[in-house]
């Protein structure tokens, strides 16, 4: 049995009392079992021993396993599809769907992160999925550009769109309001009805929509239209442009929020509500509501005195070596990254100014950095934080070089 097989769910709301079952947990899978609120502490002392934990019908009580750094990073790595299981059958679209989205300020970095988790062999394969409309770029989590499955757009824009369409101080400075936004969106729909347009072309279309002539005005109108699901960045014969999206019916906000939160736990667990807030960029009121809504569907664990949710069906086996792109989810999906990134190397990976460098991951832990330059020989240069056998790293470097060729 896995750690997650401990019967530690809270009794369902609205059902008086609730019955807890005695279930076993392998002591070699967790550091201990600790109380949350009023349940007595039961600490595992003998590795390999199977123990039973008596759970009493207390509505606000929860007994959880306490995980080590190694267990958390392995669990997270497998949740993020960095293990070998199923990788050779997993497409780019399936990978992006599992991860909810991949940050894509840099298209090559995004493709590299997909490569590390799927059977994608060449950089062009990801671009082809965009050109075919299976993958779509738009601004969602943290108001940042992400690559998403086209089928997920209604769900994502129902949650992240409304916040990005609110009028703030900057909009007032630019003279943007509800009236001229509606006019701008009508003009954009008309312009895009004849095919994708470049940013310069859309700026000409939007000229004079606002009361000011600030050069940032068209970009704000485009961003608001993207949040409404009117347009998105597209590839038109290999050139980045903006294209119209098919109309869709908005999905209920709470249902969409709960769905995204549940998918986040499956893709990145073990995770806390604070991790979800950091990844999504949503306000605390929304993330707490989502966490309460989904908490009965997952198992509770504890790490660094923080309670987390996890999908118990995820493997906790060791994972191999992966070279991932910059802005990878191994760092951006969490507020607390201690399990996978040692404090001594945090500033090397997160260089400041929003830059997160391409990293080397071994068994769920960031162990080095790498770079790619066409002028270098070999083109993939890599450096480990600590000495380690080079064979596995050299093999992965050669696969990355072939991917980027």
CSV table of N, CA and C in Angstrom, one decimal, residues 149-231:
chain,number,residue,atom,x,y,z
A,149,UNK,N,-4.4,23.2,-24.3
A,149,UNK,CA,-5.2,22.4,-25.2
A,149,UNK,C,-6.4,23.3,-25.6
A,150,UNK,N,-6.8,23.2,-26.9
A,150,UNK,CA,-7.9,24.1,-27.4
A,150,UNK,C,-9.2,23.7,-26.6
A,151,UNK,N,-9.4,22.4,-26.3
A,151,UNK,CA,-10.6,22.0,-25.6
A,151,UNK,C,-10.7,22.6,-24.2
A,152,UNK,N,-9.6,23.1,-23.6
A,152,UNK,CA,-9.6,23.6,-22.2
A,152,UNK,C,-9.9,25.1,-22.2
A,153,UNK,N,-9.9,25.8,-23.3
A,153,UNK,CA,-10.1,27.2,-23.3
A,153,UNK,C,-11.4,27.7,-22.6
A,154,UNK,N,-12.5,27.1,-22.9
A,154,UNK,CA,-13.7,27.6,-22.2
A,154,UNK,C,-13.6,27.5,-20.7
A,155,UNK,N,-13.1,26.4,-20.2
A,155,UNK,CA,-12.9,26.2,-18.8
A,155,UNK,C,-11.9,27.3,-18.2
A,156,UNK,N,-10.8,27.5,-18.8
A,156,UNK,CA,-9.7,28.4,-18.3
A,156,UNK,C,-10.2,29.8,-18.4
A,157,UNK,N,-10.7,30.2,-19.5
A,157,UNK,CA,-11.1,31.6,-19.7
A,157,UNK,C,-12.3,32.0,-18.8
A,158,UNK,N,-13.1,31.0,-18.4
A,158,UNK,CA,-14.2,31.2,-17.5
A,158,UNK,C,-13.7,31.6,-16.1
A,159,UNK,N,-12.5,31.1,-15.8
A,159,UNK,CA,-11.9,31.4,-14.4
A,159,UNK,C,-11.0,32.6,-14.5
A,160,UNK,N,-10.1,32.6,-15.5
A,160,UNK,CA,-9.0,33.6,-15.5
A,160,UNK,C,-9.4,34.9,-16.4
A,161,UNK,N,-10.4,34.7,-17.2
A,161,UNK,CA,-10.8,35.8,-18.1
A,161,UNK,C,-11.4,37.0,-17.3
A,162,UNK,N,-12.4,36.8,-16.4
A,162,UNK,CA,-13.1,37.9,-15.8
A,162,UNK,C,-12.1,38.8,-15.0
A,163,UNK,N,-11.1,38.3,-14.3
A,163,UNK,CA,-10.2,39.1,-13.6
A,163,UNK,C,-9.4,40.0,-14.5
A,164,UNK,N,-9.0,39.5,-15.7
A,164,UNK,CA,-8.2,40.3,-16.6
A,164,UNK,C,-9.0,41.3,-17.4
A,165,UNK,N,-10.4,41.2,-17.3
A,165,UNK,CA,-11.2,42.2,-17.9
A,165,UNK,C,-11.7,43.3,-17.0
A,166,UNK,N,-11.4,43.2,-15.8
A,166,UNK,CA,-11.8,44.3,-14.9
A,166,UNK,C,-11.0,45.6,-15.2
A,167,UNK,N,-11.6,46.7,-15.0
A,167,UNK,CA,-11.0,48.0,-15.3
A,167,UNK,C,-10.3,48.5,-14.1
A,168,UNK,N,-9.0,48.8,-14.2
A,168,UNK,CA,-8.2,49.3,-13.1
A,168,UNK,C,-7.7,50.7,-13.4
A,169,UNK,N,-6.7,51.1,-12.5
A,169,UNK,CA,-6.2,52.5,-12.6
A,169,UNK,C,-5.5,52.7,-13.9
A,170,UNK,N,-4.7,51.7,-14.4
A,170,UNK,CA,-4.0,51.9,-15.7
A,170,UNK,C,-5.0,52.1,-16.8
A,171,UNK,N,-6.1,51.3,-16.8
A,171,UNK,CA,-7.1,51.5,-17.9
A,171,UNK,C,-7.7,52.9,-17.9
A,172,UNK,N,-7.9,53.4,-16.7
A,172,UNK,CA,-8.4,54.8,-16.6
A,172,UNK,C,-7.4,55.8,-17.1
A,173,UNK,N,-6.1,55.6,-16.8
A,173,UNK,CA,-5.1,56.5,-17.4
A,173,UNK,C,-5.1,56.5,-18.9
A,174,UNK,N,-5.4,55.3,-19.5
A,174,UNK,CA,-5.3,55.2,-20.9
A,174,UNK,C,-6.7,55.5,-21.6
A,175,UNK,N,-7.7,55.8,-20.7
A,175,UNK,CA,-9.0,56.2,-21.3
A,175,UNK,C,-9.8,55.0,-21.8
A,176,UNK,N,-9.5,53.8,-21.2
A,176,UNK,CA,-10.2,52.6,-21.6
A,176,UNK,C,-11.4,52.4,-20.7
A,177,UNK,N,-12.6,52.2,-21.3
A,177,UNK,CA,-13.8,51.9,-20.5
A,177,UNK,C,-14.6,50.9,-21.2
A,178,UNK,N,-15.8,50.6,-20.6
A,178,UNK,CA,-16.6,49.5,-21.2
A,178,UNK,C,-17.1,49.9,-22.6
A,179,UNK,N,-17.4,51.2,-22.8
A,179,UNK,CA,-18.0,51.6,-24.1
A,179,UNK,C,-16.9,51.4,-25.2
A,180,UNK,N,-15.7,52.0,-25.1
A,180,UNK,CA,-14.7,51.8,-26.2
A,180,UNK,C,-14.1,50.4,-26.2
A,181,UNK,N,-14.2,49.7,-25.1
A,181,UNK,CA,-13.8,48.3,-25.2
A,181,UNK,C,-14.7,47.5,-26.1
A,182,UNK,N,-16.0,47.7,-26.0
A,182,UNK,CA,-17.0,47.0,-26.8
A,182,UNK,C,-16.8,47.4,-28.3
A,183,UNK,N,-16.5,48.6,-28.6
A,183,UNK,CA,-16.2,49.1,-29.9
A,183,UNK,C,-15.0,48.4,-30.5
A,184,UNK,N,-13.9,48.4,-29.7
A,184,UNK,CA,-12.6,47.8,-30.1
A,184,UNK,C,-12.8,46.3,-30.4
A,185,UNK,N,-13.6,45.6,-29.6
A,185,UNK,CA,-13.8,44.2,-29.8
A,185,UNK,C,-14.6,43.9,-31.1
A,186,UNK,N,-15.6,44.8,-31.4
A,186,UNK,CA,-16.3,44.7,-32.7
A,186,UNK,C,-15.3,44.9,-33.8
A,187,UNK,N,-14.5,45.8,-33.8
A,187,UNK,CA,-13.5,46.1,-34.8
A,187,UNK,C,-12.5,44.9,-35.0
A,188,UNK,N,-12.1,44.3,-33.9
A,188,UNK,CA,-11.2,43.2,-33.9
A,188,UNK,C,-11.9,42.0,-34.6
A,189,UNK,N,-13.1,41.7,-34.2
A,189,UNK,CA,-13.9,40.6,-34.8
A,189,UNK,C,-14.0,40.8,-36.3
A,190,UNK,N,-14.3,42.0,-36.7
A,190,UNK,CA,-14.5,42.3,-38.1
A,190,UNK,C,-13.1,42.1,-38.9
A,191,UNK,N,-12.1,42.6,-38.3
A,191,UNK,CA,-10.8,42.5,-38.9
A,191,UNK,C,-10.3,41.0,-39.0
A,192,UNK,N,-10.5,40.2,-38.0
A,192,UNK,CA,-10.0,38.9,-38.0
A,192,UNK,C,-10.9,37.9,-38.8
A,193,UNK,N,-12.1,38.4,-39.2
A,193,UNK,CA,-13.0,37.5,-39.9
A,193,UNK,C,-12.4,37.1,-41.3
A,194,UNK,N,-11.5,37.9,-41.8
A,194,UNK,CA,-10.8,37.7,-43.0
A,194,UNK,C,-9.5,36.9,-42.9
A,195,UNK,N,-9.1,36.6,-41.7
A,195,UNK,CA,-7.9,35.8,-41.5
A,195,UNK,C,-7.0,36.4,-40.4
A,196,UNK,N,-5.9,35.7,-40.0
A,196,UNK,CA,-5.0,36.2,-39.0
A,196,UNK,C,-4.4,37.5,-39.4
A,197,UNK,N,-4.1,38.3,-38.4
A,197,UNK,CA,-3.5,39.7,-38.6
A,197,UNK,C,-2.3,39.8,-37.7
A,198,UNK,N,-1.3,40.6,-38.1
A,198,UNK,CA,-0.1,40.9,-37.3
A,198,UNK,C,-0.5,41.9,-36.2
A,199,UNK,N,0.4,42.0,-35.3
A,199,UNK,CA,0.1,43.0,-34.2
A,199,UNK,C,0.1,44.4,-34.8
A,200,UNK,N,0.9,44.7,-35.8
A,200,UNK,CA,0.9,46.1,-36.4
A,200,UNK,C,-0.4,46.3,-37.1
A,201,UNK,N,-0.9,45.3,-37.8
A,201,UNK,CA,-2.2,45.5,-38.4
A,201,UNK,C,-3.3,45.7,-37.5
A,202,UNK,N,-3.3,45.0,-36.3
A,202,UNK,CA,-4.4,45.3,-35.3
A,202,UNK,C,-4.2,46.6,-34.7
A,203,UNK,N,-3.0,47.1,-34.5
A,203,UNK,CA,-2.8,48.5,-34.0
A,203,UNK,C,-3.5,49.5,-34.9
A,204,UNK,N,-3.3,49.3,-36.2
A,204,UNK,CA,-4.0,50.2,-37.1
A,204,UNK,C,-5.5,50.2,-37.1
A,205,UNK,N,-6.0,48.9,-36.9
A,205,UNK,CA,-7.5,48.8,-36.7
A,205,UNK,C,-8.0,49.5,-35.5
A,206,UNK,N,-7.2,49.5,-34.4
A,206,UNK,CA,-7.7,50.0,-33.1
A,206,UNK,C,-7.4,51.5,-33.0
A,207,UNK,N,-6.7,52.1,-33.9
A,207,UNK,CA,-6.3,53.5,-33.8
A,207,UNK,C,-7.6,54.4,-33.5
A,208,UNK,N,-7.5,55.2,-32.5
A,208,UNK,CA,-8.6,56.1,-32.2
A,208,UNK,C,-9.7,55.6,-31.3
A,209,UNK,N,-9.6,54.3,-30.9
A,209,UNK,CA,-10.6,53.7,-30.1
A,209,UNK,C,-10.7,54.3,-28.7
A,210,UNK,N,-9.6,54.7,-28.1
A,210,UNK,CA,-9.6,55.3,-26.8
A,210,UNK,C,-9.4,56.8,-26.9
A,211,UNK,N,-9.5,57.5,-25.7
A,211,UNK,CA,-9.4,58.9,-25.6
A,211,UNK,C,-8.0,59.4,-25.7
A,212,UNK,N,-7.0,58.5,-25.5
A,212,UNK,CA,-5.6,58.9,-25.5
A,212,UNK,C,-4.9,58.2,-26.7
A,213,UNK,N,-3.8,58.7,-27.1
A,213,UNK,CA,-3.0,58.2,-28.2
A,213,UNK,C,-1.8,57.4,-27.7
A,214,UNK,N,-1.8,57.0,-26.4
A,214,UNK,CA,-0.7,56.2,-25.8
A,214,UNK,C,-0.5,54.9,-26.6
A,215,UNK,N,0.7,54.6,-27.0
A,215,UNK,CA,1.0,53.4,-27.8
A,215,UNK,C,0.6,52.1,-27.1
A,216,UNK,N,0.4,52.1,-25.8
A,216,UNK,CA,0.0,50.9,-25.1
A,216,UNK,C,-1.5,50.6,-25.2
A,217,UNK,N,-2.3,51.5,-25.7
A,217,UNK,CA,-3.7,51.3,-25.8
A,217,UNK,C,-4.1,50.1,-26.6
A,218,UNK,N,-3.6,49.9,-27.8
A,218,UNK,CA,-4.0,48.8,-28.6
A,218,UNK,C,-3.6,47.4,-27.9
A,219,UNK,N,-2.5,47.4,-27.3
A,219,UNK,CA,-2.1,46.1,-26.6
A,219,UNK,C,-3.1,45.8,-25.5
A,220,UNK,N,-3.6,46.8,-24.8
A,220,UNK,CA,-4.6,46.6,-23.7
A,220,UNK,C,-5.9,46.1,-24.3
A,221,UNK,N,-6.3,46.6,-25.4
A,221,UNK,CA,-7.5,46.2,-26.1
A,221,UNK,C,-7.4,44.7,-26.5
A,222,UNK,N,-6.2,44.4,-27.1
A,222,UNK,CA,-5.9,43.0,-27.6
A,222,UNK,C,-6.0,42.0,-26.4
A,223,UNK,N,-5.3,42.4,-25.3
A,223,UNK,CA,-5.3,41.6,-24.1
A,223,UNK,C,-6.7,41.3,-23.6
A,224,UNK,N,-7.5,42.4,-23.6
A,224,UNK,CA,-8.9,42.2,-23.1
A,224,UNK,C,-9.7,41.3,-24.0
A,225,UNK,N,-9.5,41.4,-25.3
A,225,UNK,CA,-10.2,40.6,-26.2
A,225,UNK,C,-9.7,39.1,-26.1
A,226,UNK,N,-8.5,38.9,-25.8
A,226,UNK,CA,-8.0,37.5,-25.6
A,226,UNK,C,-8.6,37.0,-24.3
A,227,UNK,N,-8.8,37.8,-23.3
A,227,UNK,CA,-9.4,37.3,-22.0
A,227,UNK,C,-10.9,36.9,-22.3
A,228,UNK,N,-11.5,37.6,-23.3
A,228,UNK,CA,-12.9,37.3,-23.6
A,228,UNK,C,-13.0,36.1,-24.5
A,229,UNK,N,-11.9,35.5,-25.0
A,229,UNK,CA,-11.9,34.4,-25.9
A,229,UNK,C,-12.2,34.8,-27.3
A,230,UNK,N,-12.0,36.1,-27.7
A,230,UNK,CA,-12.2,36.6,-29.1
A,230,UNK,C,-11.0,36.2,-30.0
A,231,UNK,N,-9.8,36.3,-29.5
A,231,UNK,CA,-8.6,36.1,-30.3
A,231,UNK,C,-7.6,35.4,-29.5
